[in-house]
Amino acid sequence: MFALCDCNNFYASAERLFRPELNGKPVVVLSNNDGCVIARSEEAKACGIKMGDPEFLVRDLIKKFSIQVFSSNYVLYGDMSERVMHNLGRWFPRLDVYSIDEAFGWLGGVKDLGNYVPKIRESVVRNTGIPVSIGVAPTKTLAKLANKMSKRTGGVLVLDSDEKIKAAVNDFPAHELWGVGRQHYKKFESLGIRTAGELRNMPEMWFKQHMTILGQRMWNELWGRPAIPLEAVRETKKGITVSRSFRNYIEQPEILAEALTLYASRLAEKLRREKLRCLYLQVFLYTNKNREDHPQHFPSHTHKLLIASNNTTDLVSIAVRVSARLFRAGVKYRKAGVIATGLVPENELQLNAFFDHDNGKKDTVSAVLDKLNLAYGRGTLRMASEGYEKKWRLKHEYLSKGYTTRWADIIKVK
Amino acid sequence: MIRSFEKRAEQKISGFQSPAADYLEGRLDISERLVIDPHCTFYFQMKGGGMESCGILDGDVLIIDRSLKAHHGAIVVAFSAGSFICRMFLIENGEFVLKNDQATVRETEMGMLQVWGVVTAICRNMLPKALRTGRYSHVCTL
């Protein structure tokens, strides 16, 4: 049996844990740069706020219903996610963390699921303060479906018999199934398929013809035959990106270099955390395509490194050099990013006969950097070219505190 | 602040191998005693002298474990009337009571009360002012 555990309105719930006065009140969380809504509490959904709504479009609703707004605080969400996943991990022989707020668990050999699963939920909610829902079924597709339905049945739904599965799929809209996109939705509509039950009653041949191998898997999964295994090993990454919008437009090359220094430093950090090196570093710049009155420029360049690297100094110097070449005067840039591709395992370093390698001196520097920043907080030691003012930094006017990660931010009680 | 940062300097032995090399056990680390379950542990800080009779002083860092259920006599952090508070949790005649040096509040008067977590331990800086400088200024407290 598979379980899908998912945190309810995760970002909003994490914010409310440290602001209990907001329980029962509408809360929304905005994306990076306070652009659009990326999380809503149930109350905010009821106010008519949609996922992805730009902040300026819902300003009136926010005012009208006194909705509490938060900038995304990924430091907090990351820590709370880790707590939830660790707590979940104690209950499952195997756990596959699927996203920041979702995990598939394998419940092989567990008897009396009706008793066991509510206990998991209860303990995770108590220990972390984050409400979770758990759907259990013989396949991942059905577990996902059970999870969605469980939000209406107190947070736990176990589909452990053919009758229960039948009742559930007959009740579940086909377009909300895991892996069903917009294209499929149209196809279903034209055939008059509304529920998952109607969908699984289609012949297997139809799935084969119209929905490729993925559809065939879905068909099997809907009948309770596992076709998608629990991911035991995470697929190795093909590329890692760090990209962000600026608070204001950037028009000066020196300022652009500051931003690229920060992004490349973060990228190098990410690579080291994944124990990877990259052979290619792509740098790109964007202007605001919605401003027809601005000159548009979307340059991008991929630089090939002589030797695969993951140290901060290498990646920063490349990113800054490339960005200076891409930069065009008189253009207002809105966003920039760096992408590392050609990823190779850190310890499989391919040297080059025509290039003098520094014998890992820069890697040692990076290791020291990571150690110090881990102990004393991110950004304690950084490249000076990052600058000091950082006026281009993300906008986050409604940022909550680092309640669980910064001593200065812990909550005071009386 | 408790930090297990580089517990032992790297040992590069030029002369004789230390006879203790096979017996290294890892030095004691106070966080093992203070934090039983890091994934359920949160930190708050006491402001004011409302809990002095329970031995909690202004500025003490409270270690809170959410996995524990409040029992009679436990010190808890609760959320009540719009703010976080630290109180002693008591059960009197089957009724929940929260108490500090100034007031006793019964369940019936609490309204929207939630016990947020149980205080398992406190951390306090015991240094006199003159010694609270540099890296010693934050020993345990802020």
mmCIF file with all atom_site columns, N, CA and C in Angstrom, chain B residues 11 15 27 35-36 38-39 44 47-48 57-58 83 88 96 100 112-113 115 126-127 133 139:
data_model
loop_
_atom_site.group_PDB
_atom_site.id
_atom_site.type_symbol
_atom_site.label_atom_id
_atom_site.label_alt_id
_atom_site.label_comp_id
_atom_site.label_asym_id
_atom_site.label_entity_id
_atom_site.label_seq_id
_atom_site.pdbx_PDB_ins_code
_atom_site.Cartn_x
_atom_site.Cartn_y
_atom_site.Cartn_z
_atom_site.occupancy
_atom_site.B_iso_or_equiv
_atom_site.pdbx_formal_charge
_atom_site.auth_seq_id
_atom_site.auth_comp_id
_atom_site.auth_asym_id
_atom_site.auth_atom_id
_atom_site.pdbx_PDB_model_num
ATOM 1  N N  . GLN B 1 11  ? 43.898  15.580 13.420 1.00 0.00 ? 11  GLN B N  1
ATOM 2  C CA . GLN B 1 11  ? 45.145  15.130 14.027 1.00 0.00 ? 11  GLN B CA 1
ATOM 3  C C  . GLN B 1 11  ? 46.107  14.677 12.949 1.00 0.00 ? 11  GLN B C  1
ATOM 4  N N  . GLY B 1 15  ? 55.075  12.157 14.712 1.00 0.00 ? 15  GLY B N  1
ATOM 5  C CA . GLY B 1 15  ? 55.929  11.240 15.445 1.00 0.00 ? 15  GLY B CA 1
ATOM 6  C C  . GLY B 1 15  ? 55.229  9.933  15.737 1.00 0.00 ? 15  GLY B C  1
ATOM 7  N N  . ARG B 1 27  ? 33.514  13.935 22.282 1.00 0.00 ? 27  ARG B N  1
ATOM 8  C CA . ARG B 1 27  ? 33.363  14.696 23.524 1.00 0.00 ? 27  ARG B CA 1
ATOM 9  C C  . ARG B 1 27  ? 31.887  14.906 23.857 1.00 0.00 ? 27  ARG B C  1
ATOM 10 N N  . VAL B 1 35  ? 18.235  18.860 23.975 1.00 0.00 ? 35  VAL B N  1
ATOM 11 C CA . VAL B 1 35  ? 17.313  18.649 22.861 1.00 0.00 ? 35  VAL B CA 1
ATOM 12 C C  . VAL B 1 35  ? 17.161  17.157 22.633 1.00 0.00 ? 35  VAL B C  1
ATOM 13 N N  . ILE B 1 36  ? 16.020  16.631 23.028 1.00 0.00 ? 36  ILE B N  1
ATOM 14 C CA . ILE B 1 36  ? 15.801  15.193 22.901 1.00 0.00 ? 36  ILE B CA 1
ATOM 15 C C  . ILE B 1 36  ? 15.433  14.862 21.462 1.00 0.00 ? 36  ILE B C  1
ATOM 16 N N  . PRO B 1 38  ? 15.216  16.885 17.957 1.00 0.00 ? 38  PRO B N  1
ATOM 17 C CA . PRO B 1 38  ? 15.380  18.173 17.265 1.00 0.00 ? 38  PRO B CA 1
ATOM 18 C C  . PRO B 1 38  ? 14.255  18.489 16.281 1.00 0.00 ? 38  PRO B C  1
ATOM 19 N N  . HIS B 1 39  ? 13.612  17.456 15.724 1.00 0.00 ? 39  HIS B N  1
ATOM 20 C CA . HIS B 1 39  ? 12.581  17.724 14.727 1.00 0.00 ? 39  HIS B CA 1
ATOM 21 C C  . HIS B 1 39  ? 11.258  18.139 15.351 1.00 0.00 ? 39  HIS B C  1
ATOM 22 N N  . PHE B 1 44  ? 11.864  29.542 22.379 1.00 0.00 ? 44  PHE B N  1
ATOM 23 C CA . PHE B 1 44  ? 11.219  30.815 22.671 1.00 0.00 ? 44  PHE B CA 1
ATOM 24 C C  . PHE B 1 44  ? 12.097  31.512 23.704 1.00 0.00 ? 44  PHE B C  1
ATOM 25 N N  . LYS B 1 47  ? 10.373  36.888 28.511 1.00 0.00 ? 47  LYS B N  1
ATOM 26 C CA . LYS B 1 47  ? 10.497  38.335 28.711 1.00 0.00 ? 47  LYS B CA 1
ATOM 27 C C  . LYS B 1 47  ? 9.758   38.664 30.006 1.00 0.00 ? 47  LYS B C  1
ATOM 28 N N  . GLY B 1 48  ? 10.427  39.301 30.928 1.00 0.00 ? 48  GLY B N  1
ATOM 29 C CA . GLY B 1 48  ? 9.767   39.694 32.161 1.00 0.00 ? 48  GLY B CA 1
ATOM 30 C C  . GLY B 1 48  ? 9.877   38.634 33.238 1.00 0.00 ? 48  GLY B C  1
ATOM 31 N N  . LEU B 1 57  ? 13.770  33.157 34.578 1.00 0.00 ? 57  LEU B N  1
ATOM 32 C CA . LEU B 1 57  ? 14.028  34.586 34.697 1.00 0.00 ? 57  LEU B CA 1
ATOM 33 C C  . LEU B 1 57  ? 13.939  35.272 33.340 1.00 0.00 ? 57  LEU B C  1
ATOM 34 N N  . ASP B 1 58  ? 13.873  36.564 33.405 1.00 0.00 ? 58  ASP B N  1
ATOM 35 C CA . ASP B 1 58  ? 13.850  37.387 32.196 1.00 0.00 ? 58  ASP B CA 1
ATOM 36 C C  . ASP B 1 58  ? 15.064  37.048 31.318 1.00 0.00 ? 58  ASP B C  1
ATOM 37 N N  . SER B 1 83  ? -1.536  36.558 22.296 1.00 0.00 ? 83  SER B N  1
ATOM 38 C CA . SER B 1 83  ? -0.084  36.516 22.434 1.00 0.00 ? 83  SER B CA 1
ATOM 39 C C  . SER B 1 83  ? 0.392   35.200 23.038 1.00 0.00 ? 83  SER B C  1
ATOM 40 N N  . MET B 1 88  ? 2.547   27.844 34.150 1.00 0.00 ? 88  MET B N  1
ATOM 41 C CA . MET B 1 88  ? 2.496   26.501 34.690 1.00 0.00 ? 88  MET B CA 1
ATOM 42 C C  . MET B 1 88  ? 1.113   25.934 34.379 1.00 0.00 ? 88  MET B C  1
ATOM 43 N N  . PHE B 1 96  ? -8.592  22.535 33.470 1.00 0.00 ? 96  PHE B N  1
ATOM 44 C CA . PHE B 1 96  ? -7.264  23.040 33.126 1.00 0.00 ? 96  PHE B CA 1
ATOM 45 C C  . PHE B 1 96  ? -7.079  24.445 33.702 1.00 0.00 ? 96  PHE B C  1
ATOM 46 N N  . ASN B 1 100 ? 0.731   31.874 36.547 1.00 0.00 ? 100 ASN B N  1
ATOM 47 C CA . ASN B 1 100 ? 2.081   32.415 36.742 1.00 0.00 ? 100 ASN B CA 1
ATOM 48 C C  . ASN B 1 100 ? 2.071   33.239 38.023 1.00 0.00 ? 100 ASN B C  1
ATOM 49 N N  . MET B 1 112 ? -10.170 31.045 23.763 1.00 0.00 ? 112 MET B N  1
ATOM 50 C CA . MET B 1 112 ? -9.401  30.405 22.698 1.00 0.00 ? 112 MET B CA 1
ATOM 51 C C  . MET B 1 112 ? -7.998  30.005 23.139 1.00 0.00 ? 112 MET B C  1
ATOM 52 N N  . LEU B 1 113 ? -7.879  29.131 24.099 1.00 0.00 ? 113 LEU B N  1
ATOM 53 C CA . LEU B 1 113 ? -6.554  28.780 24.567 1.00 0.00 ? 113 LEU B CA 1
ATOM 54 C C  . LEU B 1 113 ? -5.981  27.579 23.812 1.00 0.00 ? 113 LEU B C  1
ATOM 55 N N  . VAL B 1 115 ? -2.445  25.142 24.045 1.00 0.00 ? 115 VAL B N  1
ATOM 56 C CA . VAL B 1 115 ? -1.107  24.857 24.540 1.00 0.00 ? 115 VAL B CA 1
ATOM 57 C C  . VAL B 1 115 ? -0.255  24.606 23.311 1.00 0.00 ? 115 VAL B C  1
ATOM 58 N N  . MET B 1 126 ? 24.990  32.825 32.817 1.00 0.00 ? 126 MET B N  1
ATOM 59 C CA . MET B 1 126 ? 25.292  33.056 34.226 1.00 0.00 ? 126 MET B CA 1
ATOM 60 C C  . MET B 1 126 ? 26.442  34.041 34.421 1.00 0.00 ? 126 MET B C  1
ATOM 61 N N  . LEU B 1 127 ? 26.921  34.630 33.346 1.00 0.00 ? 127 LEU B N  1
ATOM 62 C CA . LEU B 1 127 ? 28.076  35.508 33.472 1.00 0.00 ? 127 LEU B CA 1
ATOM 63 C C  . LEU B 1 127 ? 27.684  36.886 33.995 1.00 0.00 ? 127 LEU B C  1
ATOM 64 N N  . THR B 1 133 ? 31.032  39.600 27.029 1.00 0.00 ? 133 THR B N  1
ATOM 65 C CA . THR B 1 133 ? 31.475  40.345 25.855 1.00 0.00 ? 133 THR B CA 1
ATOM 66 C C  . THR B 1 133 ? 31.945  39.371 24.790 1.00 0.00 ? 133 THR B C  1
ATOM 67 N N  . VAL B 1 139 ? 26.253  33.515 25.475 1.00 0.00 ? 139 VAL B N  1
ATOM 68 C CA . VAL B 1 139 ? 26.247  32.190 26.074 1.00 0.00 ? 139 VAL B CA 1
ATOM 69 C C  . VAL B 1 139 ? 24.807  31.874 26.456 1.00 0.00 ? 139 VAL B C  1
#
